[in-house]
Structures are given as C-alpha cells and as structure tokens.
Coordinates of C-alpha atoms in Angstrom, one line a residue:
M31 CA -33.9 -7.3 -46.4
R32 CA -36.2 -7.0 -43.4
V33 CA -33.8 -9.2 -41.3
S34 CA -30.9 -6.9 -42.2
S35 CA -32.8 -3.8 -41.2
L36 CA -33.7 -5.4 -37.9
F37 CA -30.1 -6.4 -37.2
F38 CA -28.9 -2.9 -37.8
A39 CA -31.7 -1.4 -35.7
V40 CA -30.7 -3.7 -32.7
L41 CA -27.1 -2.9 -33.3
A42 CA -27.8 0.9 -33.2
V43 CA -29.7 0.5 -29.9
F44 CA -26.8 -1.5 -28.4
L45 CA -24.1 1.0 -29.5
A46 CA -26.2 3.9 -28.2
S47 CA -26.4 2.3 -24.7
A48 CA -24.5 3.9 -21.9
P49 CA -21.1 2.3 -21.3
E50 CA -22.1 1.2 -17.9
E51 CA -25.2 -0.6 -19.3
V52 CA -23.1 -2.4 -21.8
A53 CA -20.6 -3.4 -19.1
A54 CA -23.5 -4.7 -16.9
R55 CA -24.8 -6.8 -19.8
G56 CA -21.3 -8.2 -20.2
L57 CA -21.2 -9.1 -16.5
A58 CA -24.6 -10.8 -16.8
R59 CA -23.5 -12.8 -19.8
R60 CA -20.2 -13.9 -18.1
A61 CA -22.1 -14.8 -14.9
A62 CA -24.5 -17.1 -16.9
A63 CA -21.6 -18.7 -18.7
N64 CA -19.3 -19.0 -15.6
P65 CA -21.3 -19.5 -12.5
A66 CA -18.4 -21.0 -10.5
A67 CA -15.3 -19.4 -9.0
V68 CA -12.1 -19.4 -11.0
K69 CA -10.3 -22.5 -9.9
G70 CA -7.1 -24.4 -10.6
A71 CA -3.5 -24.2 -9.6
R72 CA -0.9 -22.0 -11.3
K73 CA 2.0 -23.2 -13.3
A74 CA 4.0 -20.1 -12.5
S75 CA 3.6 -17.9 -9.3
L76 CA 1.8 -14.6 -9.5
L77 CA 4.2 -13.1 -7.1
K78 CA 7.0 -11.5 -9.0
S79 CA 10.6 -11.6 -8.0
V80 CA 12.2 -8.1 -8.5
P81 CA 16.0 -7.7 -8.0
G82 CA 16.7 -5.9 -4.8
L83 CA 13.4 -6.6 -3.0
P84 CA 13.1 -9.1 -0.2
A85 CA 12.5 -12.6 -1.6
L86 CA 9.5 -14.6 -0.3
P87 CA 10.2 -17.5 2.0
S88 CA 9.6 -21.1 1.0
L89 CA 7.1 -23.2 3.0
A90 CA 10.1 -25.0 4.5
Q91 CA 11.5 -21.6 5.8
T92 CA 8.3 -20.9 7.8
V93 CA 8.2 -24.0 10.0
S94 CA 9.8 -22.1 12.9
S95 CA 7.3 -19.3 12.7
D96 CA 4.3 -19.0 15.1
I97 CA 2.2 -17.6 12.2
P98 CA -0.7 -20.0 11.4
I99 CA -0.1 -19.6 7.6
N100 CA -3.0 -21.9 6.7
D101 CA -5.4 -19.5 8.5
V102 CA -3.8 -16.1 7.8
Q103 CA -5.0 -14.3 4.7
G104 CA -2.2 -14.3 2.2
D105 CA -1.9 -10.6 1.6
I106 CA -1.0 -9.9 5.2
V107 CA 2.4 -11.5 5.3
V108 CA 3.1 -12.4 1.7
G109 CA 1.3 -10.1 -0.7
M110 CA 3.8 -7.9 -2.5
L111 CA 4.2 -7.4 -6.2
K112 CA 1.1 -8.9 -7.7
P113 CA 0.8 -8.1 -11.5
Q114 CA -2.8 -7.0 -11.5
Q115 CA -5.2 -6.2 -8.6
I116 CA -8.5 -4.6 -7.9
F117 CA -9.9 -3.3 -4.6
Y118 CA -13.7 -3.9 -4.6
F119 CA -15.4 -1.8 -1.9
F120 CA -18.9 -2.8 -0.9
T121 CA -21.7 -2.4 1.6
I122 CA -23.8 -5.2 3.1
Q123 CA -27.5 -4.9 2.2
D124 CA -28.8 -8.3 3.5
A125 CA -26.7 -9.6 6.3
A126 CA -28.5 -13.0 6.6
T127 CA -28.1 -13.9 2.9
F128 CA -24.5 -12.5 2.9
K129 CA -23.5 -14.7 5.9
T130 CA -24.8 -17.8 4.2
H131 CA -22.7 -17.1 1.1
L132 CA -19.8 -16.0 3.1
S133 CA -19.5 -19.4 4.8
S134 CA -20.4 -21.7 1.8
D135 CA -19.1 -19.8 -1.2
I136 CA -16.5 -17.2 -0.2
A137 CA -14.6 -18.9 2.6
P138 CA -13.4 -21.7 0.3
I139 CA -11.8 -19.2 -2.1
I140 CA -10.1 -17.0 0.4
T141 CA -6.3 -17.3 -0.3
S142 CA -4.2 -18.2 2.7
A143 CA -0.5 -17.4 3.1
Q144 CA 0.2 -21.1 2.8
Q145 CA -1.4 -21.3 -0.6
M146 CA 0.6 -18.3 -1.8
L147 CA 3.9 -19.8 -0.7
D148 CA 3.1 -23.3 -2.0
R149 CA 4.1 -23.2 -5.6
T150 CA 2.1 -26.3 -6.3
K151 CA -1.2 -25.0 -4.9
E152 CA -1.2 -21.3 -5.6
P153 CA -4.6 -20.5 -7.2
L154 CA -5.2 -18.8 -10.5
V155 CA -6.7 -15.8 -8.7
L156 CA -5.8 -14.6 -5.2
L157 CA -8.7 -13.3 -3.1
N158 CA -8.8 -11.8 0.4
M159 CA -11.5 -9.9 2.2
A160 CA -11.6 -7.4 5.1
F161 CA -14.3 -5.5 6.9
S162 CA -14.7 -2.1 8.4
Q163 CA -16.2 -1.6 11.8
K164 CA -19.6 -0.8 10.2
G165 CA -19.3 -4.0 8.2
L166 CA -18.7 -6.1 11.3
Q167 CA -21.6 -4.4 13.0
A168 CA -23.8 -5.4 10.1
L169 CA -22.7 -9.0 10.7
G170 CA -23.4 -8.7 14.4
V171 CA -19.8 -8.2 15.6
A172 CA -20.3 -5.0 17.5
D173 CA -17.2 -4.6 19.8
A174 CA -14.1 -2.5 19.0
L175 CA -11.8 -5.6 18.6
G176 CA -9.3 -3.9 20.9
D177 CA -8.5 -1.1 18.5
Q178 CA -10.2 2.2 19.0
D179 CA -9.0 3.7 15.7
F180 CA -10.5 0.8 13.8
F181 CA -13.8 1.3 15.7
N182 CA -13.9 5.1 14.9
G183 CA -13.0 4.7 11.2
Q184 CA -10.4 6.5 9.2
F185 CA -12.5 9.6 8.4
S186 CA -12.5 10.5 12.1
D187 CA -8.7 10.8 11.8
V188 CA -8.8 13.1 8.8
Q189 CA -7.5 16.1 10.6
G190 CA -4.8 14.3 12.6
L191 CA -3.5 12.6 9.5
G192 CA -3.3 16.0 7.8
D193 CA -5.7 15.2 5.0
V194 CA -8.0 17.8 3.5
P195 CA -11.5 16.5 3.9
G196 CA -12.7 18.0 0.6
E197 CA -10.0 16.0 -1.3
W198 CA -11.4 12.7 -0.1
K199 CA -13.4 10.7 -2.5
Q200 CA -17.0 10.8 -1.4
E201 CA -17.2 7.0 -1.3
F202 CA -14.7 7.1 1.6
A203 CA -15.8 10.4 3.2
G204 CA -19.3 9.0 3.6
G205 CA -18.0 6.4 6.0
N206 CA -20.4 3.8 4.5
V207 CA -17.9 1.2 3.2
H208 CA -18.5 -2.1 4.9
G209 CA -15.7 -4.1 3.4
V210 CA -13.1 -4.6 0.7
I211 CA -12.3 -7.6 -1.5
L212 CA -8.8 -7.8 -2.8
I213 CA -8.5 -9.8 -6.1
A214 CA -5.2 -10.3 -7.9
S215 CA -4.0 -12.2 -10.9
D216 CA -1.8 -11.9 -13.9
T217 CA -4.7 -10.9 -16.3
K218 CA -7.6 -8.6 -16.0
D219 CA -9.8 -11.3 -17.6
L220 CA -9.2 -13.7 -14.7
I221 CA -9.9 -10.9 -12.2
E222 CA -13.2 -10.0 -14.0
Q223 CA -14.3 -13.6 -14.0
Q224 CA -13.8 -13.7 -10.2
V225 CA -15.7 -10.4 -9.8
T226 CA -18.5 -11.9 -11.9
F227 CA -18.6 -14.9 -9.5
I228 CA -18.7 -12.7 -6.5
E229 CA -21.4 -10.5 -7.8
S230 CA -23.5 -13.3 -9.2
T231 CA -23.2 -15.3 -6.0
L232 CA -23.7 -12.6 -3.4
G233 CA -26.3 -10.9 -5.6
A234 CA -28.4 -8.2 -3.8
S235 CA -26.8 -9.1 -0.4
I236 CA -24.1 -6.5 -1.2
A237 CA -23.8 -3.4 -3.3
K238 CA -20.6 -2.2 -4.9
V239 CA -19.5 1.3 -3.5
Y240 CA -16.3 1.8 -5.4
E241 CA -13.7 -0.1 -7.4
L242 CA -10.0 0.7 -7.8
D243 CA -7.9 -1.0 -10.5
A244 CA -4.2 -1.3 -9.9
A245 CA -1.2 -3.0 -11.5
M246 CA 2.5 -3.4 -11.1
R247 CA 4.2 -1.0 -13.5
P248 CA 5.6 -2.5 -16.7
N249 CA 9.0 -3.7 -17.8
E250 CA 12.0 -2.0 -16.1
N251 CA 9.6 -0.1 -13.8
A252 CA 8.4 -3.2 -12.1
G253 CA 8.6 -2.7 -8.3
H254 CA 8.8 1.1 -8.7
E255 CA 6.1 3.5 -7.6
M256 CA 4.8 6.3 -9.9
F257 CA 7.6 8.8 -9.1
G258 CA 10.0 6.1 -10.3
F259 CA 11.6 5.0 -7.0
K260 CA 11.9 1.3 -6.1
D261 CA 9.4 0.5 -3.4
G262 CA 9.1 -2.2 -0.7
I263 CA 12.7 -2.6 0.2
A264 CA 12.7 -2.0 3.9
Q265 CA 10.0 -4.5 5.1
P266 CA 10.3 -5.8 8.6
F267 CA 11.4 -9.4 9.2
L268 CA 8.9 -11.5 11.2
T269 CA 10.7 -13.8 13.5
G270 CA 10.9 -17.3 12.1
F271 CA 9.2 -16.4 8.8
G272 CA 11.9 -16.9 6.2
S273 CA 15.5 -15.6 6.4
K274 CA 16.5 -12.2 7.8
L275 CA 18.3 -9.9 5.4
P276 CA 21.1 -7.6 6.5
G277 CA 19.6 -4.4 7.8
Q278 CA 16.0 -5.7 8.3
T279 CA 14.2 -4.8 11.5
E280 CA 13.2 -8.0 13.3
V281 CA 9.8 -7.9 15.0
A282 CA 7.7 -10.5 16.8
P283 CA 4.9 -11.8 14.5
G284 CA 2.3 -10.2 16.8
A285 CA 3.4 -6.7 15.7
I286 CA 1.5 -7.6 12.5
V287 CA -0.7 -10.6 13.2
V288 CA -3.3 -10.3 15.9
G289 CA -3.1 -12.7 18.9
L290 CA 0.5 -13.7 18.5
D291 CA 3.6 -12.9 20.6
G292 CA 4.2 -9.1 20.2
D293 CA 0.5 -8.1 19.9
T294 CA 0.6 -5.2 22.5
S295 CA -3.3 -5.1 22.6
I296 CA -3.7 -8.9 23.1
N297 CA -5.5 -8.3 26.5
Q298 CA -8.1 -6.1 24.9
R299 CA -9.1 -8.6 22.2
P300 CA -12.6 -10.3 22.4
S301 CA -12.8 -13.6 24.3
G302 CA -12.6 -16.9 22.4
G303 CA -9.4 -16.1 20.4
W304 CA -11.3 -15.9 17.1
M305 CA -9.3 -12.9 16.0
T306 CA -6.0 -14.7 16.2
G307 CA -4.4 -14.8 12.7
G308 CA -6.1 -11.6 11.6
S309 CA -4.6 -8.1 11.0
F310 CA -5.7 -4.5 10.7
L311 CA -5.5 -3.1 7.2
A312 CA -5.0 0.6 6.7
F313 CA -6.0 1.5 3.1
R314 CA -5.2 4.8 1.5
Q315 CA -5.7 6.0 -2.0
L316 CA -2.7 8.3 -2.6
E317 CA -2.8 10.4 -5.8
Q318 CA 0.7 11.3 -7.1
H319 CA 1.2 14.4 -9.2
V320 CA 4.2 13.1 -11.1
P321 CA 4.7 15.9 -13.8
E322 CA 4.5 18.6 -11.1
F323 CA 6.9 16.7 -8.9
N324 CA 9.4 16.3 -11.7
K325 CA 9.2 20.0 -12.5
F326 CA 9.8 20.9 -8.8
L327 CA 13.0 18.8 -8.9
L328 CA 14.2 20.6 -12.0
D329 CA 13.3 24.1 -10.7
N330 CA 15.0 23.4 -7.3
A331 CA 18.0 21.3 -8.3
P332 CA 21.0 22.3 -6.3
A333 CA 24.1 23.8 -8.0
I334 CA 26.6 21.0 -8.4
E335 CA 29.6 21.5 -10.6
G336 CA 30.0 19.0 -13.4
K337 CA 26.4 17.6 -13.3
T338 CA 23.7 18.3 -15.9
L339 CA 20.4 19.8 -14.8
Q340 CA 18.7 16.4 -15.0
E341 CA 21.5 14.8 -12.9
R342 CA 21.1 17.6 -10.3
A343 CA 17.3 17.1 -10.3
D344 CA 17.8 13.3 -9.8
F345 CA 20.2 14.2 -6.9
L346 CA 17.5 16.3 -5.2
G347 CA 15.0 13.5 -5.7
S348 CA 17.3 11.1 -4.0
R349 CA 17.7 13.4 -1.0
I350 CA 13.9 13.7 -0.7
V351 CA 13.4 10.0 -0.7
G352 CA 16.6 8.8 0.8
R353 CA 17.2 6.4 -2.1
W354 CA 18.0 6.7 -5.8
K355 CA 15.4 5.4 -8.2
S356 CA 17.3 2.1 -8.4
G357 CA 16.8 1.6 -4.7
A358 CA 20.4 2.3 -3.8
P359 CA 20.4 4.2 -0.4
I360 CA 22.1 7.6 -0.4
D361 CA 23.5 6.7 3.0
L362 CA 25.8 4.3 1.2
S363 CA 26.0 6.1 -2.1
P364 CA 25.4 9.8 -1.5
D365 CA 26.7 11.3 -4.7
H366 CA 25.6 9.0 -7.5
D367 CA 23.1 6.2 -8.3
D368 CA 24.5 2.7 -8.0
P369 CA 22.1 0.3 -9.7
A370 CA 24.1 -2.8 -8.6
L371 CA 23.7 -1.7 -5.0
G372 CA 20.0 -1.1 -5.5
A373 CA 19.5 -4.6 -7.0
N374 CA 21.4 -6.3 -4.1
N375 CA 19.1 -7.1 -1.2
Q376 CA 22.1 -8.2 0.8
T377 CA 23.4 -4.7 0.9
N378 CA 20.7 -2.2 -0.1
N379 CA 19.1 -2.1 3.3
N380 CA 22.2 -2.6 5.4
F381 CA 22.9 0.8 6.9
D382 CA 21.8 2.8 10.0
F383 CA 23.0 6.4 9.4
T384 CA 25.8 6.2 12.0
H385 CA 29.0 5.8 9.8
P386 CA 31.6 4.8 12.4
E387 CA 34.1 4.4 9.5
I388 CA 34.0 8.2 9.0
A389 CA 36.2 10.1 11.5
G390 CA 34.3 12.8 13.3
F391 CA 30.9 11.8 11.9
D392 CA 28.1 13.1 14.2
I393 CA 24.7 11.5 13.7
A394 CA 23.2 14.6 15.5
S395 CA 24.4 17.1 13.0
D396 CA 25.8 15.5 9.8
Q397 CA 23.4 15.4 6.9
S398 CA 26.0 14.9 4.2
R399 CA 25.0 11.3 3.7
C400 CA 21.2 11.4 4.3
P401 CA 19.0 14.3 5.3
F402 CA 17.2 14.0 8.6
S403 CA 14.0 14.7 6.7
A404 CA 14.4 12.0 4.0
H405 CA 11.3 9.9 3.6
I406 CA 13.0 6.6 4.5
R407 CA 14.5 8.2 7.6
K408 CA 11.3 9.9 8.8
T409 CA 9.4 6.6 8.5
R410 CA 12.2 4.3 9.7
P411 CA 14.7 6.2 11.8
R412 CA 17.1 3.3 12.4
A413 CA 19.9 4.4 14.8
D414 CA 18.2 7.8 15.3
L415 CA 16.1 5.9 17.9
A416 CA 16.5 2.9 20.1
P417 CA 16.0 -0.4 18.2
G418 CA 13.0 -1.4 20.3
V419 CA 11.2 1.9 19.5
V420 CA 11.7 1.5 15.8
A421 CA 10.5 -2.2 15.9
S422 CA 7.4 -1.3 17.9
R423 CA 6.2 1.0 15.0
S424 CA 6.5 -1.6 12.3
I425 CA 4.0 -2.2 9.4
L426 CA 4.0 -4.6 6.5
R427 CA 3.2 -2.8 3.3
S428 CA 1.4 -4.4 0.4
G429 CA 0.6 -1.5 -1.8
I430 CA 0.5 -1.3 -5.6
P431 CA 0.4 1.5 -8.1
Y432 CA -2.8 2.5 -9.9
G433 CA -3.5 4.6 -13.0
P434 CA -1.8 5.1 -16.3
E435 CA 1.8 5.9 -17.1
V436 CA 2.6 9.6 -17.6
T437 CA 1.9 10.7 -21.2
D438 CA 4.2 12.9 -23.3
D439 CA 1.6 15.6 -23.2
E440 CA 1.5 15.6 -19.4
S441 CA 5.3 15.7 -19.3
A442 CA 5.5 18.6 -21.7
S443 CA 2.8 20.6 -19.9
N444 CA 4.1 19.7 -16.4
T445 CA 0.4 19.0 -15.5
T446 CA -1.4 15.9 -14.3
K447 CA -4.4 15.1 -16.5
S448 CA -5.1 11.5 -15.5
E449 CA -5.2 10.3 -11.9
R450 CA -2.4 7.9 -10.8
G451 CA -0.8 7.0 -7.6
L452 CA -0.4 4.4 -5.0
A453 CA -3.1 2.1 -3.5
F454 CA -1.4 2.1 -0.1
V455 CA -2.0 -1.0 2.1
A456 CA -0.4 -1.4 5.5
Y457 CA -0.9 -4.3 7.9
Q458 CA -0.4 -4.1 11.7
S459 CA -1.9 -5.5 14.9
T460 CA -2.7 -2.1 16.3
I461 CA -3.4 0.9 14.0
A462 CA -2.3 3.4 16.7
N463 CA 1.2 1.8 16.9
G464 CA 1.6 1.4 13.1
F465 CA 0.3 3.4 10.2
K466 CA -1.4 6.2 12.3
F467 CA 1.7 6.7 14.4
L468 CA 4.1 6.9 11.4
Q469 CA 1.9 9.4 9.7
E470 CA 1.0 11.7 12.6
A471 CA 3.9 11.5 15.0
W472 CA 6.8 11.1 12.5
A473 CA 6.0 12.2 8.9
N474 CA 3.8 15.2 9.9
K475 CA 6.0 16.4 12.8
P476 CA 8.7 18.9 11.8
S477 CA 10.7 18.3 15.0
F478 CA 11.0 14.6 14.3
V479 CA 13.7 13.0 14.2
P480 CA 14.6 14.3 17.7
G481 CA 18.0 15.2 19.1
K482 CA 19.3 17.0 15.9
N483 CA 21.0 20.4 15.6
V484 CA 18.1 21.6 13.4
N485 CA 14.4 20.8 13.0
P486 CA 14.3 18.3 10.2
G487 CA 10.9 19.5 8.9
F488 CA 8.1 17.5 7.3
D489 CA 8.6 14.2 5.5
P490 CA 8.8 15.8 2.0
L491 CA 6.9 12.9 0.4
I492 CA 4.0 12.0 2.7
G493 CA 4.2 14.6 5.4
Q494 CA 1.2 16.9 5.6
A495 CA 0.7 20.3 7.1
P496 CA -2.7 21.4 8.4
N497 CA -5.2 22.3 5.7
G498 CA -2.8 21.3 3.0
G499 CA -0.5 24.3 3.7
P500 CA 3.1 24.6 2.6
R501 CA 5.8 22.5 4.2
N502 CA 9.4 23.4 5.1
V503 CA 12.0 20.7 4.8
T504 CA 15.6 21.1 6.1
G505 CA 18.8 19.6 4.8
L506 CA 18.0 18.7 1.2
D507 CA 21.0 20.7 -0.1
P508 CA 24.2 19.2 1.5
A509 CA 26.0 22.5 0.7
N510 CA 23.5 24.3 3.0
P511 CA 22.5 21.7 5.6
T512 CA 20.6 24.1 7.8
G513 CA 18.8 25.7 4.9
Q514 CA 15.1 25.1 4.2
T515 CA 13.3 24.1 1.1
T516 CA 9.7 25.0 0.9
F517 CA 7.2 22.6 -0.7
P518 CA 4.3 24.9 -1.7
T519 CA 2.0 22.1 -2.5
Q520 CA 1.4 18.4 -1.9
F521 CA 2.7 16.1 -4.6
I522 CA 1.0 13.2 -2.9
V523 CA -2.7 13.9 -2.2
S524 CA -4.8 11.6 0.0
R525 CA -8.1 10.8 -1.7
G526 CA -9.2 9.0 1.5
G527 CA -9.4 5.4 2.7
E528 CA -10.6 3.2 5.5
Y529 CA -9.4 1.0 8.4
F530 CA -10.4 -2.7 7.9
F531 CA -9.9 -5.9 9.8
S532 CA -8.7 -8.9 7.8
P533 CA -10.0 -11.8 9.8
P534 CA -8.5 -15.3 10.0
I535 CA -10.0 -17.6 7.4
S536 CA -11.6 -19.7 10.1
A537 CA -13.7 -16.8 11.1
F538 CA -15.5 -16.9 7.7
K539 CA -17.2 -20.1 8.9
G540 CA -17.2 -19.2 12.6
R541 CA -17.6 -15.8 14.4
L542 CA -18.5 -13.8 11.3
V543 CA -21.5 -15.9 10.4
Q544 CA -22.9 -16.8 13.9

C-alpha cells in the first residue's frame, strides 16, 4: 500500500512538471541511451522525387562539374524536398571546447553533396552547419569573407528589405545567433536522436537560441508551399552538374559556390582558399496568412463569364504567382490549369514571355499571358532582361514549409490562428548579387520590370512597401491590363532571419578550428 502511494505521488509530481522540464528529462534519457551520432546508410533516399520538379543528378552526371562535391555541404547544391527538417539556431558559449568537438565529432557527420547523391552512402540523417559573422568572430575568423552584407548581418538590412522590425522574432532581431544546424530525415525520431547527440556532445559550449520545425506537406501537396502552389520549379542549372532542362538558366558554379568560376567576389576572399566550396545562406522565416489570402482571392476575383467564383479566384491566384497550383505556367496556359503541363519538367519551365508565334504580340505592353508583376516574372524576368543579367542574379533555393495545415475553423473564419509559412533558404556566392538584390531591386520596386507601358507594381507575393504599407499591383485582370489591384496588407510576413556562411567541410578541421 505504501509502495502504491509513493508511485502515485511521484507520478503526480512528474505530470505537474512544466512541459519543457519533461522534454529536457527526455533528452537527458535519450542522451544517456544514445551517446553516438545516428549512423548507417539508407535503403531509400530521403530526397523525394516530385513530378514536375527538377530531378537530382546522379554521381556519374556530375563528373564534368568543377564543384568539389565531396567538400561542399549537401544542402547547397542538392537539398530540396527533404521530408522532415529542423533549423537549430545557437550561440557559441565556449569557443575552445566548441572547436575541439567541431573537429572531432561534428565534422565527420557533416553531409556532403556526394553523400546525398550516392544512393549507397546516403546517411540516415542529413546534417549541415553554417555560421553568422558573429559566430565566425567567436571562432577567431574576423574578416568579412568578401561579403559586406554577411559581415553586417541581416537585421542591418531590415529597412531595405521592406521588413517591419517589430514583426521580427526577437531571437533574430537581437542579432545574437552564431550559427544554424540543418538536420533532416524522414522521421522526427531520427532527427531528435541527432539533436540529442549534438546537445550531449557540445554540452555547455553552445546554447540553443531557437528551433524551427519544418516538413514537406503531405500527400498530393508534396512539393507545394502553404498557399498551395508547386514550388522549386525554376532552379538554375549549374554548368556540368547534371542535365540542363528546357528553360533552365545556366550559370557558372561560382554564382552559388564560393571560389569557383563565376564567383564575382573571388578577389575579395581571404587568402589560402579555405572558403572554396562554401556558400552564403540567406535564411528567412516567412509567415503565410493562408485563410486571409484565400479570402482576398475570392473577394477580388475578376468577372469571367462561364466560371464559378472559386474558378475565378483560382484564376486570380495564378495571375499573382505566374503559375497555377499544379505548377503549369500561365504564360503557356493562361486560361485554365493544366496539371499534365505542371508535372512535366521538360515543358513547365520552357517559356520566356516573348510569344513569337502570336502575331503582333508585344512584350512591352501585352499582359494577356502573364502580368509584368507576377511573382515568377518579378524574380526571374527571362526575356524581359538580357540573359546575362538574369543569370548574374541566380540563387539556389532549398526552403521547406513549416507549421500545421489550415484547419476547418481557420478556413471558416478566414483567420490565421496557428503560424505557418516557409522556411526560406537561398544559397549564393555573394548576397548582394543574389537574395538581397532580388528582394530589394526587383520584388520591392514598383517600376521593375523596366521598359513596359505601365509600372508593374510590387511583387504581389513577396514585395514589400515601406513600413508594411499597402501595395499596388498592375495587370492582374487581363480585361483591364492597366488597372491596379491594391493589396492592403501583407499575406507573407517576414519574421526575420540571418545571413550565414556554409563552409566547405574541410574547414571544420582546418580554418574554423585553428
């Protein structure tokens, strides 16, 4: 009887504990039971193949590339469409201890591009690591790495990017994040085991600042972002890295990977070449107000004879994005969705807005196929600009949705009640040429694309007016191509982020620990 009373007393104390205390105990138990990193090769690849998205190259298809795939962290050139992922943001508390573990314990489990492409050696859990300028300073790497925006940090760009400082999460606004660990697998349990290894191994040498859980959307929504549109179609092709698809922009590897041909800042890099094989990571947590966006589409659906209200709302959504939800581009299918086109990566990116087959079509004034302001046109103008200009502004995206699916209650009330959105990740060799330029000079600039008979207005998805003000967008209604649509609010809200450098794997036993 006394044993039973004691049992229930202990149980009551346990159940009354704060959830974070219970979770901490769970981590401690798992750390004791599993002191080693998750190891072993996979039987099936983590990287999902989604119809309509670019296929990953095989190892044999990368032999003509200058990219050192055994030294480049895998997420940089490969990492799309991982089933589950977390972003673990940290600060360095004890640099000497951290360096010791970085070399002996972390470097061996950093996943290279070669491992991700080798189906016989892909690990059970993928792990990459990147550092902010403050993180590198803590490790004794004090120079700017030839990238002033990285040196200054993303919060210094908050006004230029169009963000509202008060909407940033404090963890990012404080500017104290030293690094981020990207961990991906097909189950949360395997990810948690790897987190346990990291925390138990690094101990007090780091402190977790923030953690963001993300995952590919389920079932038929795989490969689609939270508004429902297929994402990741128009990635650039890195010369020699796989096979070029019709319509892909070909860029030299150095546009993405530091130290290679095409790295326009190569002469500003530190001596010794230790950065070669790395890339600058622009991370953004972009909250998406899905119920409100859907209501806006219904409320502003253009009048089209013979179409239902929902069909007209879907039509407006396609004009905003430049693609139907299936991924079919409106430049090729302007009046209706074409799922077969969206699923065909040989055709779904093969367009340039010119239409020589249409008599009298004028790219400077005709928005019947695709508005000048459409998101995919503002961020990749194709024939609106010279090919070299478009290629010079290339980024490789490796983002992933986060947050729960929209509930029936949210849909009925047209109100977001749980945060969801996109963990945006973009890689480039120079931030000013890549993400920052696309956001500030293209998406946020109403006069871009140039040379048109009207001002296109803001990018209706990611374009931001100063202080979160309303945005005017031209050309969404093909019956009134010079008419403007006002977006009174942002349906994508920046919650902040940071600029990081993802070093080559060799640096984890070299420059970073010297």
